[in-house]
One Martini backbone bead per residue (centre of mass of N, CA, C, O) as a GRO file, in nm:
protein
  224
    1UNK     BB    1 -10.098  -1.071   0.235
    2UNK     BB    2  -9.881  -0.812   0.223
    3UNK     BB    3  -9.711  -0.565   0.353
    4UNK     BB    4  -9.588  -0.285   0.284
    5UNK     BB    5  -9.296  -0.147   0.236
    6UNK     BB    6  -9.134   0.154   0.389
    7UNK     BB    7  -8.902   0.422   0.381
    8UNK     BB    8  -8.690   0.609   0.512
    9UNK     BB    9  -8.498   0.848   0.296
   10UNK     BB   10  -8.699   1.100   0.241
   11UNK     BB   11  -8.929   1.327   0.221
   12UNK     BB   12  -8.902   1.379  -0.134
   13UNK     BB   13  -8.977   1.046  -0.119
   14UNK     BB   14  -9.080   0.743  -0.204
   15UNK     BB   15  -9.050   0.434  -0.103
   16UNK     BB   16  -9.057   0.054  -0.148
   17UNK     BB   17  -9.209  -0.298  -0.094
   18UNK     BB   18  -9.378  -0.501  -0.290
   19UNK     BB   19  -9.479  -0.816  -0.237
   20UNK     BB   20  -9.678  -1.029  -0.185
   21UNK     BB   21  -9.977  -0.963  -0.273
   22UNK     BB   22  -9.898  -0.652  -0.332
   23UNK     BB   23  -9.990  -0.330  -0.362
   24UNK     BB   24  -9.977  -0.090  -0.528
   25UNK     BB   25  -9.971   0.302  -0.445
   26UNK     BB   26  -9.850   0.301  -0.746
   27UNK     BB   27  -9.748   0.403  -1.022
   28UNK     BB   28  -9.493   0.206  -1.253
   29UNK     BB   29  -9.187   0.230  -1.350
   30UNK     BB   30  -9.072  -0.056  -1.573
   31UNK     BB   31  -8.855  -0.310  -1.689
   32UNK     BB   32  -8.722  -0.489  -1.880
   33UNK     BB   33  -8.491  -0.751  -1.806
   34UNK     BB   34  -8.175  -0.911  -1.813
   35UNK     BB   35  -7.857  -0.890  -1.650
   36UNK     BB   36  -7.762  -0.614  -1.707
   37UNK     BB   37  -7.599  -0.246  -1.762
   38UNK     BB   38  -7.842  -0.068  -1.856
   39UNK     BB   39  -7.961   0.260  -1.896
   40UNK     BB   40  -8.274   0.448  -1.820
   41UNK     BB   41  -8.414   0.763  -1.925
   42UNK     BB   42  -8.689   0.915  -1.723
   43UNK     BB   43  -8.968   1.147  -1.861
   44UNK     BB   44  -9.236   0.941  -1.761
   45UNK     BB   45  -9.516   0.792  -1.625
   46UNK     BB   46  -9.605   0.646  -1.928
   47UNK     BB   47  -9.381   0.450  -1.917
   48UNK     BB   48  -9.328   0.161  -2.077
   49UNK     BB   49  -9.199  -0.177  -2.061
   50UNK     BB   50  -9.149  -0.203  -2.384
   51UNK     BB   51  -8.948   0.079  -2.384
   52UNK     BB   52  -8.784  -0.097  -2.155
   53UNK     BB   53  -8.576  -0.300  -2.311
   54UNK     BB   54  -8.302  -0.384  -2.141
   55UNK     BB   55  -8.314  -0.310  -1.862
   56UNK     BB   56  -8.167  -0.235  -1.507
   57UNK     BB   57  -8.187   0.066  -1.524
   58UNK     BB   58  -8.325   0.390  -1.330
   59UNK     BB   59  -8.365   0.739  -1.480
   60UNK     BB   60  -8.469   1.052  -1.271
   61UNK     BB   61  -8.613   1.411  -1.260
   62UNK     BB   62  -8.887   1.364  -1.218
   63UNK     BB   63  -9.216   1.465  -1.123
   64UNK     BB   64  -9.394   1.159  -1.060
   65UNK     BB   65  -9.225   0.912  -1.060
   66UNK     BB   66  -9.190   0.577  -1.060
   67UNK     BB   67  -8.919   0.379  -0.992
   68UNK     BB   68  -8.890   0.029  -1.078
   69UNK     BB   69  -8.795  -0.284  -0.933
   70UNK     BB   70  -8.749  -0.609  -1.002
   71UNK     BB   71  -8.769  -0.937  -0.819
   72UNK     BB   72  -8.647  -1.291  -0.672
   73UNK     BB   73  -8.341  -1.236  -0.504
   74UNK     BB   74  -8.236  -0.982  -0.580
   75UNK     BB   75  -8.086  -0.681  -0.557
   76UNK     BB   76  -8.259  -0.370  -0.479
   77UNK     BB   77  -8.207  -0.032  -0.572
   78UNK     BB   78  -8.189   0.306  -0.434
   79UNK     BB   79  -8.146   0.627  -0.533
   80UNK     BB   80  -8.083   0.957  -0.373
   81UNK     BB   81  -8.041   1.329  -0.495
   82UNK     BB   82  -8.133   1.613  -0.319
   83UNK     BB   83  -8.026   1.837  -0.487
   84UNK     BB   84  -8.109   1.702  -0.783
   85UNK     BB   85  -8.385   1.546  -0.751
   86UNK     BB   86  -8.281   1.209  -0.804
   87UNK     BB   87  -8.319   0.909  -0.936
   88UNK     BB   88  -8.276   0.546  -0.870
   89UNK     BB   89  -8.327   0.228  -1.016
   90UNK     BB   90  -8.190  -0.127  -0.917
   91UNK     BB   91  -8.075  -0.429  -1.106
   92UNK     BB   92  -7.913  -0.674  -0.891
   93UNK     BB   93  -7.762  -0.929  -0.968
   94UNK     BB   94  -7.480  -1.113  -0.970
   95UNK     BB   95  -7.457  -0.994  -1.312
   96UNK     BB   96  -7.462  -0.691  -1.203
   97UNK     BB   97  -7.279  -0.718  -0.944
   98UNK     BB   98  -6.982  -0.783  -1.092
   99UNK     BB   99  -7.065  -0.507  -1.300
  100UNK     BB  100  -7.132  -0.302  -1.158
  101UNK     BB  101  -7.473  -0.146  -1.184
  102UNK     BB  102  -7.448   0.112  -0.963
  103UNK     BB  103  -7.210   0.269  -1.124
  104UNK     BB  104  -7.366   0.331  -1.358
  105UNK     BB  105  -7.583   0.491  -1.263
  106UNK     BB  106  -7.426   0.709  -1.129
  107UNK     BB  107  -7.279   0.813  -1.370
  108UNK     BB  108  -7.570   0.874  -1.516
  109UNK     BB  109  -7.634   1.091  -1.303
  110UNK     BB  110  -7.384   1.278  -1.328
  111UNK     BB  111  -7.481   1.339  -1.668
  112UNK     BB  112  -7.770   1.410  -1.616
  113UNK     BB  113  -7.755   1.599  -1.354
  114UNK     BB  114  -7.469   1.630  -1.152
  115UNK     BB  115  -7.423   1.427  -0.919
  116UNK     BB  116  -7.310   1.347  -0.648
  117UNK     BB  117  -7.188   1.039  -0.443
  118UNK     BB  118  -7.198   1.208  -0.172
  119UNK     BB  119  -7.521   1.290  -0.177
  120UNK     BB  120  -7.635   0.997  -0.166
  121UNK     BB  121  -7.911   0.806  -0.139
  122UNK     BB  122  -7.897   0.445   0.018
  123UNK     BB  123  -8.096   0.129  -0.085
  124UNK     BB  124  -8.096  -0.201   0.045
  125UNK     BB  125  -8.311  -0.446  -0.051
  126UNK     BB  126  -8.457  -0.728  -0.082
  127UNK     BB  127  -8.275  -1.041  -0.063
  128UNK     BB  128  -8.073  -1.261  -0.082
  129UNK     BB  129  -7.858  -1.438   0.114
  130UNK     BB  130  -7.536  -1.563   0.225
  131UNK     BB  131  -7.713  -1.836   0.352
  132UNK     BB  132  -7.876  -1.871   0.046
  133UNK     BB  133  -7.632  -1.827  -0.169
  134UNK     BB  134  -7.574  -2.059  -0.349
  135UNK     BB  135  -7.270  -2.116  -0.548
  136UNK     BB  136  -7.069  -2.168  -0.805
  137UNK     BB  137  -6.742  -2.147  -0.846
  138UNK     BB  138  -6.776  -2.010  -1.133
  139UNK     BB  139  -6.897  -1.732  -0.946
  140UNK     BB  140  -6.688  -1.687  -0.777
  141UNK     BB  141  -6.431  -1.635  -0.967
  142UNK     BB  142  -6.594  -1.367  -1.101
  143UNK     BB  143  -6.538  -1.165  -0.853
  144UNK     BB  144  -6.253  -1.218  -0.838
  145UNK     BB  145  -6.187  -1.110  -1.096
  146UNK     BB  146  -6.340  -0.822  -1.053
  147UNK     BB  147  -6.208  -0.738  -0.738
  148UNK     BB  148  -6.336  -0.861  -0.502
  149UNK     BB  149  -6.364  -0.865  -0.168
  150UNK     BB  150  -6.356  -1.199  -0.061
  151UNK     BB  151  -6.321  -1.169   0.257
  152UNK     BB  152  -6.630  -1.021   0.240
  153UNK     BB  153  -6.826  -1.173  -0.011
  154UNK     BB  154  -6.705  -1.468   0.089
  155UNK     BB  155  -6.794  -1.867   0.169
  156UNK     BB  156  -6.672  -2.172   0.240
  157UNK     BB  157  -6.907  -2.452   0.362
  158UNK     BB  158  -6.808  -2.681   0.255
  159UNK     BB  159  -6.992  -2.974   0.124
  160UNK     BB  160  -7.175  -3.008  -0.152
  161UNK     BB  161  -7.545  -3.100  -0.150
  162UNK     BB  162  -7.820  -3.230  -0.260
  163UNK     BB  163  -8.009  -3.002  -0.137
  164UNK     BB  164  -7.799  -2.813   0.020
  165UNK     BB  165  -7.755  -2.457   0.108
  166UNK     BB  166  -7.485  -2.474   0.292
  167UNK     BB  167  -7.259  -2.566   0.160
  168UNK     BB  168  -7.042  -2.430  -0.038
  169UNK     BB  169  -7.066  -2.174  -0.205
  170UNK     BB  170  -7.093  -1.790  -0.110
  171UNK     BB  171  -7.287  -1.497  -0.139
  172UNK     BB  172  -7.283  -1.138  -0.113
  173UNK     BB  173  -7.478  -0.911  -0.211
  174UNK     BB  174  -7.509  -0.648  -0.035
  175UNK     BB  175  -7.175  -0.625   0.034
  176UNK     BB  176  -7.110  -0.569  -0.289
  177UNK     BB  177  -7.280  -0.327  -0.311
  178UNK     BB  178  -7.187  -0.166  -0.119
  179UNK     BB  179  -6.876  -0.136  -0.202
  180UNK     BB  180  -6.926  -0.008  -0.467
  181UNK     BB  181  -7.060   0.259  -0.346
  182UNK     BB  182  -6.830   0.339  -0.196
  183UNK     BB  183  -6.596   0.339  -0.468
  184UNK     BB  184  -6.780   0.589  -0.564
  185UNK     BB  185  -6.862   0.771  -0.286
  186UNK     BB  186  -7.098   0.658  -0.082
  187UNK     BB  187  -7.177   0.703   0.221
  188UNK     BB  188  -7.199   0.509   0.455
  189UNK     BB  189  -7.415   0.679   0.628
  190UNK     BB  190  -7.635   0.654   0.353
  191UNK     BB  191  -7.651   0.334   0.360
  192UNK     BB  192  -7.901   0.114   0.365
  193UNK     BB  193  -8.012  -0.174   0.511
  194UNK     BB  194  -8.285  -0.430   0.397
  195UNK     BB  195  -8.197  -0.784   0.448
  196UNK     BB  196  -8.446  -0.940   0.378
  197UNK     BB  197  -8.510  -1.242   0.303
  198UNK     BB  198  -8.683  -1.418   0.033
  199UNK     BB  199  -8.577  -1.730   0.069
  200UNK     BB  200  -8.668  -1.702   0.417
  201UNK     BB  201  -8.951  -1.488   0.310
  202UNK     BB  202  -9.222  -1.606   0.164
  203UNK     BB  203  -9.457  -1.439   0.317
  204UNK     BB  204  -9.361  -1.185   0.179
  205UNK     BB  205  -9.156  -1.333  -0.095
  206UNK     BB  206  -9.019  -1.384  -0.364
  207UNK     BB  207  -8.844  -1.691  -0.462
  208UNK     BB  208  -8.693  -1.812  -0.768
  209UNK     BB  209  -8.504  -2.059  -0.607
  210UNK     BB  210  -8.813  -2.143  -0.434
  211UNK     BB  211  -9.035  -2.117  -0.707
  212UNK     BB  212  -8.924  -2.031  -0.919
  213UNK     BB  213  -8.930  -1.837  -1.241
  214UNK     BB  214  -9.269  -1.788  -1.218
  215UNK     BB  215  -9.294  -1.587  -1.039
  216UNK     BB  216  -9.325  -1.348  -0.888
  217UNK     BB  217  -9.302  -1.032  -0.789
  218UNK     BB  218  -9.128  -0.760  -0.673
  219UNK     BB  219  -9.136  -0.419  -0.529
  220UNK     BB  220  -8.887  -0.176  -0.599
  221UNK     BB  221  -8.921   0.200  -0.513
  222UNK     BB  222  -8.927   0.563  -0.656
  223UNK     BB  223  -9.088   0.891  -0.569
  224UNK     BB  224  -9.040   1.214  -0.641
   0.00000   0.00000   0.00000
């Protein structure tokens, strides 16, 4: 069993990620996920998965509220407005990296709370490298199209061979979302970076690329 890891984010709230067959510390909010780029406000510690049908972020600023994110090689985010005690998480993975889905969040917290995202503290969670990331020329071709410097966050490794994740394209998922939310305006000091590879850490982490679709899930969770 994996121990919980915890965050220091702000004093006001718990951040943590729950890994392979580690318990939660408290109860959380999930929604079913599709990897799309909708947001839904919480506002209740005892809203259900069921109710939150379709969802891939959740904002909230209920005190004992706890948004988590499911992931299992996706990268988790989590935000925190400290001015107006609100908080976001984020399942970010390729198709929702592509569509900017923490840029949705931010412009919801924005809308919903008064948010400014200068103001906001943010954690990009455990989730698969870009050197385990590889990726067919048409998912490459898609973050091109989307307008990401691909000098960043792109890079092709040769020839790719049947069962060999070094060779073909590569996508960098951490820096594709960092740079998402500079371009939001959160500042580069507010932003954490917790890169551990869920897919070349499964003694830690579920990894959905490297056991199936079908494994557990981590939690990435955010406590007002």
């Amino acid at each position: 069993m994996s121990e919980l890891i915890t965050y220091d984010l702000h004093p006001s709230v718990l951040a943590f990620t729950a890994g392979r067959d580690c318990e939660l510390p408290c109860k959380v909010v999930q929604a079913h996920q599709v990897h799309d780029v909708t947001v839904a406000r919480v506002d209740s510690p005892d809203t259900t998965r069921e109710e939150l049908e379709g969802y891939d972020a959740l904002v909230s600023n209920v005190p004992g509220v706890c948004l988590g994110v499911r992931t299992a090689d996706c990268i988790p985010i989590l935000l925190y407005d400290p001015v107006h005690h609100a908080a976001a998480s984020v399942h970010s993975g390729w198709r929702g990296t592509v569509m900017r889905i923490v840029k949705k969040a931010i412009v919801r917290m924005s809308i919903e709370f008064g948010t400014e995202a200068s103001d906001l503290l943010a954690l990009i969670g455990p989730g698969i490298c870009p050197d385990c990331f590889q990726v067919g020329e048409e998912v490459a071709v898609k973050f091109r199209s989307a307008g990401f410097d691909m000098d960043r966050i792109w890079s092709f490794r040769g020839p790719k061979t049947e069962g060999d994740i070094r060779g073909g394209h590569h996508i960098d998922l951490f820096e594709a979302c960092r740079l998402t939310m500079l371009d939001c305006g959160v500042r580069e000091e507010n932003i954490q970076l917790h890169t551990l590879c869920t897919y070349e850490r499964t003694d830690l982490f579920y990894s959905a690329r490297k056991e199936g679709s079908a494994c557990g899930r981590n939690i990435t969770a955010i406590k007002l």
